[in-house]
Coordinates of C-alpha atoms in Angstrom, one line a residue:
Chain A
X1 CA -24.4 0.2 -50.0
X2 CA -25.0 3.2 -47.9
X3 CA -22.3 6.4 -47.8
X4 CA -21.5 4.9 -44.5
X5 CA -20.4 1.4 -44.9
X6 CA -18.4 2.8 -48.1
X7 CA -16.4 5.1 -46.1
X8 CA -15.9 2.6 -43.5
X9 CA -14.6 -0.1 -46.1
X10 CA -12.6 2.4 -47.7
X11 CA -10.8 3.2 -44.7
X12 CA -10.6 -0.5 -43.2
X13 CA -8.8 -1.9 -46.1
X14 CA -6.6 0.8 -47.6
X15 CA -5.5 3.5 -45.7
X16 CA -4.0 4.9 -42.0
X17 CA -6.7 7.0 -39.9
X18 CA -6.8 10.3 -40.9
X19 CA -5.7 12.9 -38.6
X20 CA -9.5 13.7 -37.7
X21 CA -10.2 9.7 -36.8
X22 CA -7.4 9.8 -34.8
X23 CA -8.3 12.6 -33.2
X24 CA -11.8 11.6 -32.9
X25 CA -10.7 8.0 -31.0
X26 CA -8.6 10.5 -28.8
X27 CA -10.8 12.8 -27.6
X28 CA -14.0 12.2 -28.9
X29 CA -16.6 14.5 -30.8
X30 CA -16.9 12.1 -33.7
X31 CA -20.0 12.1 -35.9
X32 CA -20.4 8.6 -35.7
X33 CA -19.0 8.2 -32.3
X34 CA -15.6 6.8 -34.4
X35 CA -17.3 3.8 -35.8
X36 CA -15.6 3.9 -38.6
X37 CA -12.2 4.3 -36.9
X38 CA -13.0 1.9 -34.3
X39 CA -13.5 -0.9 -37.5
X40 CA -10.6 0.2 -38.6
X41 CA -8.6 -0.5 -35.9
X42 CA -9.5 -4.1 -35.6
X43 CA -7.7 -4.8 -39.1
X44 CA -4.9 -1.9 -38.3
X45 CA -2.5 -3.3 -35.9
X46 CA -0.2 -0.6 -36.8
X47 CA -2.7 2.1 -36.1
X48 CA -3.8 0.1 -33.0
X49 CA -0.6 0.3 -31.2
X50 CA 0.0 3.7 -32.1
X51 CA -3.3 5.0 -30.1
X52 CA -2.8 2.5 -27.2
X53 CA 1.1 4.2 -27.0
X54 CA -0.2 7.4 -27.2
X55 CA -3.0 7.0 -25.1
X56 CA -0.6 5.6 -22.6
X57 CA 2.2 8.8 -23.0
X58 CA -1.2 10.7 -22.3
X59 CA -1.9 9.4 -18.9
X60 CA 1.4 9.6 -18.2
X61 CA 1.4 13.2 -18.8
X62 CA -1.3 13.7 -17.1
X63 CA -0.4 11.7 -14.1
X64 CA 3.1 13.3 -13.7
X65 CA 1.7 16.9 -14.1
X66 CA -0.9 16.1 -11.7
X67 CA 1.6 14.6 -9.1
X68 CA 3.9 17.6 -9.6
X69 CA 0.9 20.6 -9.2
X70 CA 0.3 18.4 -5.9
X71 CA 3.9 18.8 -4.4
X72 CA 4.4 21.8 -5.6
X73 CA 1.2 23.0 -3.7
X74 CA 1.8 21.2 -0.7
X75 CA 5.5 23.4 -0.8
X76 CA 3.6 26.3 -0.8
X77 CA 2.8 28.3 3.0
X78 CA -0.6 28.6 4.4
X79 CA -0.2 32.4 3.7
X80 CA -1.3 32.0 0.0
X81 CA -4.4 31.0 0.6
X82 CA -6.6 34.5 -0.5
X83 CA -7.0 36.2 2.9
X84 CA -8.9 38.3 1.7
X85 CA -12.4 37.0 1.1
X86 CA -11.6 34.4 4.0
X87 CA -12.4 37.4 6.0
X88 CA -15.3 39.0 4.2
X89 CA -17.9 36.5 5.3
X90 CA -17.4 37.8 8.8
X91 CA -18.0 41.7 8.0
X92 CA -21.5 40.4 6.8
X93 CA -24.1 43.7 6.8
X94 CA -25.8 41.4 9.2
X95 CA -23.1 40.9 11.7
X96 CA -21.6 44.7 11.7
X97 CA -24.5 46.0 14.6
X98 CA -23.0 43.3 16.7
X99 CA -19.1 44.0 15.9
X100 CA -20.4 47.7 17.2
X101 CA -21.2 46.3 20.4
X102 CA -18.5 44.3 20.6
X103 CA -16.1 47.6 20.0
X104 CA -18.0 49.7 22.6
X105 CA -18.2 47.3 25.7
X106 CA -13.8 46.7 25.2
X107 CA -13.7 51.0 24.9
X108 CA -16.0 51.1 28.1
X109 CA -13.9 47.8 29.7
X110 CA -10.7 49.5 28.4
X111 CA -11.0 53.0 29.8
X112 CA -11.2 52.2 33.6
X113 CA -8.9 50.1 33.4
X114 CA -6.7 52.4 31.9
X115 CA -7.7 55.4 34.6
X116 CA -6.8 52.8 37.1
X117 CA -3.4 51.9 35.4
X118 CA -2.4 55.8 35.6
X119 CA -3.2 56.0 39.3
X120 CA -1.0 53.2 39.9
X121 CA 1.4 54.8 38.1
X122 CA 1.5 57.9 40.1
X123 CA 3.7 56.8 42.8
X124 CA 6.7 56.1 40.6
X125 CA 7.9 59.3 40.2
X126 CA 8.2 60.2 43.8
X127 CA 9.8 56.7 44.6
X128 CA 12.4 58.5 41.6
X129 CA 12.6 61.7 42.5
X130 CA 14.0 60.6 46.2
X131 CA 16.7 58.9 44.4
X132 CA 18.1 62.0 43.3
X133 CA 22.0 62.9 44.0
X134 CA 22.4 66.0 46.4
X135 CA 24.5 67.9 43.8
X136 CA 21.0 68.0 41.3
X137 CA 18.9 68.8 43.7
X138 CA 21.0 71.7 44.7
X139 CA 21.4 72.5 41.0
X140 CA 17.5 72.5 40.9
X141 CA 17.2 74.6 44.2
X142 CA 19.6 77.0 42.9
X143 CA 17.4 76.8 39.4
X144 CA 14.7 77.8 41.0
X145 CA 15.9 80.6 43.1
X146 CA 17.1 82.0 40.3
X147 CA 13.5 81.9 38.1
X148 CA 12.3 83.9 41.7
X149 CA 14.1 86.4 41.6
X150 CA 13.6 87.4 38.6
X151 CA 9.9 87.5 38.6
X152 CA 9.7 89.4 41.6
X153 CA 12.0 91.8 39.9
X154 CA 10.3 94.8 39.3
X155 CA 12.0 95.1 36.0
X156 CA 13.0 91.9 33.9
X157 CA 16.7 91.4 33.0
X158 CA 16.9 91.6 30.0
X159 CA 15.1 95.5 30.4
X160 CA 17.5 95.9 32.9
X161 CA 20.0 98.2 30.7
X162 CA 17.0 100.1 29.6
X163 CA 15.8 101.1 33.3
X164 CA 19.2 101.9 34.2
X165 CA 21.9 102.3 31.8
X166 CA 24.5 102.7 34.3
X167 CA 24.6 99.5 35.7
X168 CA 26.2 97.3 33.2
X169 CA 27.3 94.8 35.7
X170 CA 24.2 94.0 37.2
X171 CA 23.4 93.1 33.3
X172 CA 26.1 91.6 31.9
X173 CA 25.3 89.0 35.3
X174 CA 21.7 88.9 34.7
X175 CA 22.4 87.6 30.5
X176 CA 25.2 85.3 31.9
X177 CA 23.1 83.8 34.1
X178 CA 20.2 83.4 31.7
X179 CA 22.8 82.2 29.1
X180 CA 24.1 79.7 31.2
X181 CA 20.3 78.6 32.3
X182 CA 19.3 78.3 28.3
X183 CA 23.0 75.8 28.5
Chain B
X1 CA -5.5 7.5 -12.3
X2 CA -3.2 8.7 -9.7
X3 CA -4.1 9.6 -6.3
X4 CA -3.7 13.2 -7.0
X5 CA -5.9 13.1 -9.6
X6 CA -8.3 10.9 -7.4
X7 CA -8.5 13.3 -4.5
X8 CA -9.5 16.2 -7.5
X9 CA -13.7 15.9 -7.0
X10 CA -15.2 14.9 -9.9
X11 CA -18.2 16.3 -9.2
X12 CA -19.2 19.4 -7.8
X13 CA -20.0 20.7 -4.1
X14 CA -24.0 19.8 -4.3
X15 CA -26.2 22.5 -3.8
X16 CA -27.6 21.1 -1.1
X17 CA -24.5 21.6 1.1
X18 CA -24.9 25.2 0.2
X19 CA -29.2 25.6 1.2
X20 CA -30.0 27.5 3.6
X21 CA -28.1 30.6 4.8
X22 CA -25.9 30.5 1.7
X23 CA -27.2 32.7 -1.4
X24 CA -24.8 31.0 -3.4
X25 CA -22.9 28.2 -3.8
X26 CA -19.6 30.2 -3.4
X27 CA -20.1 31.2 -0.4
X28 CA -18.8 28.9 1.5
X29 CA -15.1 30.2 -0.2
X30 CA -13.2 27.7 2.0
X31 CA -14.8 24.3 0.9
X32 CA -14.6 25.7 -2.2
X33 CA -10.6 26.7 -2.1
X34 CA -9.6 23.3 -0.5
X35 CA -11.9 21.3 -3.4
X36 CA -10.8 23.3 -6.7
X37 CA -7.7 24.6 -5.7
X38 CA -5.5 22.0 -6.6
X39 CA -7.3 21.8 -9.9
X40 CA -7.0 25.3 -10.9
X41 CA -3.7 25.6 -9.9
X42 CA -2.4 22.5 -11.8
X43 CA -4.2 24.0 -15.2
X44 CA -2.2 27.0 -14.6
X45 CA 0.8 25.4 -13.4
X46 CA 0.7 23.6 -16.9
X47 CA -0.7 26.6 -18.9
X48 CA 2.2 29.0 -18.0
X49 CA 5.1 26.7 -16.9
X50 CA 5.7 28.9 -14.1
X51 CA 5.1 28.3 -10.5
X52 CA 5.2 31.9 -9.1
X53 CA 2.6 32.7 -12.3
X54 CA 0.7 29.9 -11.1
X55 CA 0.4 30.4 -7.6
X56 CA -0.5 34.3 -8.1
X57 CA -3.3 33.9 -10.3
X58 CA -4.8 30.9 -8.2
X59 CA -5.0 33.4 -5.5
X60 CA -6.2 35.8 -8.2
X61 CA -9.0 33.2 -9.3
X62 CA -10.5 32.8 -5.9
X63 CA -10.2 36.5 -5.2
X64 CA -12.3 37.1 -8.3
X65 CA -15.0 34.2 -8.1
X66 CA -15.6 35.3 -4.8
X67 CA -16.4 39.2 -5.8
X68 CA -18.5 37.9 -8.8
X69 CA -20.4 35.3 -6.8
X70 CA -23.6 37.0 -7.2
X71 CA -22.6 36.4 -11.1
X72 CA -22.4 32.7 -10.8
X73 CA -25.7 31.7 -12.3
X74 CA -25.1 27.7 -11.9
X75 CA -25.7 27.4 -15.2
X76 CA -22.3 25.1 -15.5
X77 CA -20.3 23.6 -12.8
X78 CA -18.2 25.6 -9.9
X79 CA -14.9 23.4 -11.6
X80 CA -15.9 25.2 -15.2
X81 CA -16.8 29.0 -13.9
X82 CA -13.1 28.7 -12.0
X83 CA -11.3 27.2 -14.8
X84 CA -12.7 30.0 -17.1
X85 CA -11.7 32.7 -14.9
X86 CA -8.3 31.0 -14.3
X87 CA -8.7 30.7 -18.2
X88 CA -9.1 34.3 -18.6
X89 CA -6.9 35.9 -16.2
X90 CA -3.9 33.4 -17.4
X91 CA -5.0 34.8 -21.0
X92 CA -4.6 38.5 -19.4
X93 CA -1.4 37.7 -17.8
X94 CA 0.9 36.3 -20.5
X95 CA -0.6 39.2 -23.2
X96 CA 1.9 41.6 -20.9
X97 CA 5.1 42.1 -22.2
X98 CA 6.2 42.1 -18.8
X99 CA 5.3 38.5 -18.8
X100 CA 7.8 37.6 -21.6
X101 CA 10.2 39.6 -20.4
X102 CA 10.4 37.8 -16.8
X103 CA 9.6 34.6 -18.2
X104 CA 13.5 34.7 -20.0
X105 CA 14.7 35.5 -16.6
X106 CA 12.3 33.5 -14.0
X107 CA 13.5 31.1 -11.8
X108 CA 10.5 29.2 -11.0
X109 CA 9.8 28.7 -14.5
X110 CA 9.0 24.5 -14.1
X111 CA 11.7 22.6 -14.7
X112 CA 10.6 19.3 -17.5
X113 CA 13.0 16.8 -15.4
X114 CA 10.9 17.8 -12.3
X115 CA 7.3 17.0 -13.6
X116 CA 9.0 13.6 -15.4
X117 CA 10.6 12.5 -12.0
X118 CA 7.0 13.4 -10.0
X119 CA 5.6 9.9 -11.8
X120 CA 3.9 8.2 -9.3
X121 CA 6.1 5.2 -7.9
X122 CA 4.9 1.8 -9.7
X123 CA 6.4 -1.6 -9.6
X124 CA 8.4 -1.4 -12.7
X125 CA 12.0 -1.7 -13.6
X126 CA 14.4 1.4 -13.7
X127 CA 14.5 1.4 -17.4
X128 CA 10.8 1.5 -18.0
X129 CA 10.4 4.0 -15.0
X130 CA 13.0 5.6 -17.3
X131 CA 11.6 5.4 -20.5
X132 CA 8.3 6.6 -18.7
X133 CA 9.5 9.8 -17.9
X134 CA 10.8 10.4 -21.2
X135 CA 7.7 10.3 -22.6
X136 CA 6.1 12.5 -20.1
X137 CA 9.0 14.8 -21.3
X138 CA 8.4 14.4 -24.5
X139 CA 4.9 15.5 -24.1
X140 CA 5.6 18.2 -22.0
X141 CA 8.1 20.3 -23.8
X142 CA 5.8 19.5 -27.8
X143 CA 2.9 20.8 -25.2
X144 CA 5.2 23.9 -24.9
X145 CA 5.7 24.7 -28.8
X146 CA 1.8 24.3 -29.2
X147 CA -0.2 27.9 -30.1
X148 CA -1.8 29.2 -27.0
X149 CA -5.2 28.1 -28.4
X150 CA -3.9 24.7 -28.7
X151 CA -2.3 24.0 -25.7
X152 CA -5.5 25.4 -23.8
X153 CA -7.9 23.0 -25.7
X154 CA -5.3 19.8 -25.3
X155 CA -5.0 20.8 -21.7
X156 CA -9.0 21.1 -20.8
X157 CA -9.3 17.8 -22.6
X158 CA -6.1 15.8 -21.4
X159 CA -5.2 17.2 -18.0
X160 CA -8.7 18.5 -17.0
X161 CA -10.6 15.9 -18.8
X162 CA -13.7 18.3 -20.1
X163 CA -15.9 17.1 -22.6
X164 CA -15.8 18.7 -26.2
X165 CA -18.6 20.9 -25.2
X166 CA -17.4 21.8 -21.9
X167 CA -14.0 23.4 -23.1
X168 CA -16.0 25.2 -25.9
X169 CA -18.2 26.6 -22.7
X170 CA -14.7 27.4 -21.2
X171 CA -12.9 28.9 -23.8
X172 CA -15.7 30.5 -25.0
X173 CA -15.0 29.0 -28.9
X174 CA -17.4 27.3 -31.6
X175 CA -17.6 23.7 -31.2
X176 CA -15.9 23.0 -34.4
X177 CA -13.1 25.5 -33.5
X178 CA -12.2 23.4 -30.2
X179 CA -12.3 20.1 -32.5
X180 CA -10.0 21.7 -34.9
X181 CA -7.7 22.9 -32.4
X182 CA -7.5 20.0 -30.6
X183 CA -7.2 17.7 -33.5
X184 CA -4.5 19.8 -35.1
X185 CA -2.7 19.6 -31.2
X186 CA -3.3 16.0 -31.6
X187 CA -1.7 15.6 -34.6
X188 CA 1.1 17.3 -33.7
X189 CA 2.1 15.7 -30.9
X190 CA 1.5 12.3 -32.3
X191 CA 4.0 12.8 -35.2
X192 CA 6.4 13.6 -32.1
X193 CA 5.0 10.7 -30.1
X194 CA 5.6 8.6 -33.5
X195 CA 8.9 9.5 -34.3
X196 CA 10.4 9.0 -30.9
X197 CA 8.9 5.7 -31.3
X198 CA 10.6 4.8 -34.6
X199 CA 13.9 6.4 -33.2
X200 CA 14.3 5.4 -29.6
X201 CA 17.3 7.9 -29.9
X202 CA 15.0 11.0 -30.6
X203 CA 13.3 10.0 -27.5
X204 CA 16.6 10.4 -25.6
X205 CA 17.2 13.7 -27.9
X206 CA 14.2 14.7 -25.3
X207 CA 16.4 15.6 -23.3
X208 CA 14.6 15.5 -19.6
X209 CA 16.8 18.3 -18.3
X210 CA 16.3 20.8 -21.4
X211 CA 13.0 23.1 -20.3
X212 CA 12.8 24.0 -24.0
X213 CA 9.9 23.1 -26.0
X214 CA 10.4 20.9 -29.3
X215 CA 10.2 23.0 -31.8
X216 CA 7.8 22.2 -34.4
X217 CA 7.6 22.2 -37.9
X218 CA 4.4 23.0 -38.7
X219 CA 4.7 23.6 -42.6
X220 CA 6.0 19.6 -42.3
X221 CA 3.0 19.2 -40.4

């Protein structure tokens, strides 16, 4: 009688699979590709139903986990999908001479169209100024009179009361005035 | 086998697809994201029991198996390189204590009752449609209580359905280590399995709405 057909009689008529058998006819890896636990099975009717119930609770599992990872990532957005390296393929060394020239001819589109857009432009503020109310142009006119004269001064205001300490008023008038311009 | 599981490709993006301008297989990122990403995604979903968790280092895994491409040496399948990086980085993310820490407080940690109630519909009545999803709990939550080293092994095998020598590839572990692990994972979730089937009432105990994992004796063990 060889070692094999003793182990295998031993464990047909007397005892449970072991926990290896078991595990073997699980998930396989068996020496004897679970022979032995296969023969014993066919006298076992208690081990038998035990590894067709498990098996079964195991495809459950599996099923149900399966089923939930798929809801779960249909729940997720589009956004978690690594940008990233979506994008690196397309900043290839091989394609970056071509993004160049793609780059320049939109700066040399982009420019005159810009020059043109300022031209256009232009007009606006002369369309705005005219809408102006008499009192600030007359403010401005006033504004500006007042820069005029004191550039053709011959001495600036605020020198004033050094050229001529004597005349206080003419000073005291000049620093209102710019006080009230700085306002 | 659901049609979730169905629509996951059972074999790889052929390298014929990828010929021509493509150095690598990768390359083409978005066939690649809309083939594996439910996969990866579910193992993490399931590996961490948090959603959040799972969808960052999904984004994570694609972000990194594209900037190590040149790395991929086809030497195993695209399905295996991503779950090993998933693998890894999931491996990386719960070492943090910060990872502990939010996981008391998360709310999108999954929710056991959800998974049980996402059975596919089948023509059965509502109290085995009930019973069903108690067992799915059941599962899930003595999945939870497994070592880290367990759960991976029992999930590669179970959810993933990788060969023996294909989760040692993954996890990077001796054969006989991954058959040990996942024997002993076995084990323990068929003494569950067994004594919710000898006490219907334990079964209920399960409760579907408790996220907690059975806690398991493992001296009884």
């Amino acid at each position: 009688m060889t070692p094999q057909l003793a182990r295998q009689l031993e464990v047909t008529t007397s005892t449970h699979l072991t926990e290896d058998q078991f595990g073997e006819l699980m998930a396989g890896g068996g020496r004897d590709n679970g022979l032995t636990a296969q023969a014993h099975l066919l006298t076992c009717e208690k081990c038998a139903a035990e590894l067709t119930s498990l098996r079964e609770s195991l495809s459950l599992f599996q099923q149900a986990t399966g089923a939930y990872a798929g809801n779960e990532l249909r729940r997720l957005p589009q956004a978690s999908l690594p940008n990233r390296p979506m994008l690196s393929p397309f900043l290839a060394p091989a394609l970056q001479p071509a993004y160049w020239l793609a780059a320049a001819a939109l700066l040399a589109g982009f420019l005159p169209m810009q020059t043109l857009h300022r031209h256009a432009l232009q007009p606006a503020p002369a369309v705005a100024s005219s809408n102006y109310a008499e009192s600030e142009s007359e403010s401005d006119e006033a504004l500006l009179n007042d820069i005029d004269r004191e550039v053709s001064a011959s001495v600036p205001a605020p020198m004033q009361a050094l050229a001529d300490p004597t005349a206080t008023d003419d000073t005291d008038t000049s620093v209102q005035t710019s006080t009230q311009r700085k306002d | 086998m659901p049609e979730d599981i169905q629509t996951f490709p059972s074999t790889d993006l052929t390298l014929a697809a990828h010929s021509g301008a493509h150095a690598t297989p990768l390359d083409d990122l978005e066939s690649v994201i809309a083939l594996y990403q439910p996969r990866v995604f579910r193992f993490l979903l399931a590996q961490l029991r948090d959603r959040d968790a799972a969808e960052t280092l999904t984004q994570e895994t694609f972000l990194r198996a594209w900037t190590a491409r040149a790395s991929f040496r086809e030497d195993c399948s695209i399905a295996t390189w991503l779950i090993r990086i998933a693998l890894n980085l999931a491996r990386d993310h719960t070492r943090t204590g910060r990872f502990r820490f939010w996981k008391h407080l998360s709310t999108s940690a999954v929710d056991v009752a959800e998974v049980a109630a996402s059975l596919p519909n089948r023509e059965v009545s509502a109290e085995a449609r009930l019973i069903a999803q108690q067992q799915v709990a059941l599962i899930w939550q003595t999945v939870a209580g497994l070592s880290e080293r367990q759960r991976t092994v029992f999930l590669l095998r179970f959810l993933e359905e990788m060969e023996i020598p294909e989760i040692a590839s993954v996890t990077g572990l001796p054969l006989g280590t991954v058959k040990s692990h996942l024997y002993r994972a076995l084990h323990i979730i068929r003494t569950q399995h067994s004594a919710a089937a000898h006490d219907p009432a334990s079964l209920e105990s399960a409760d579907i709405d408790s996220a907690a994992p059975i806690s398991i004796n493992k001296e009884a063990l």
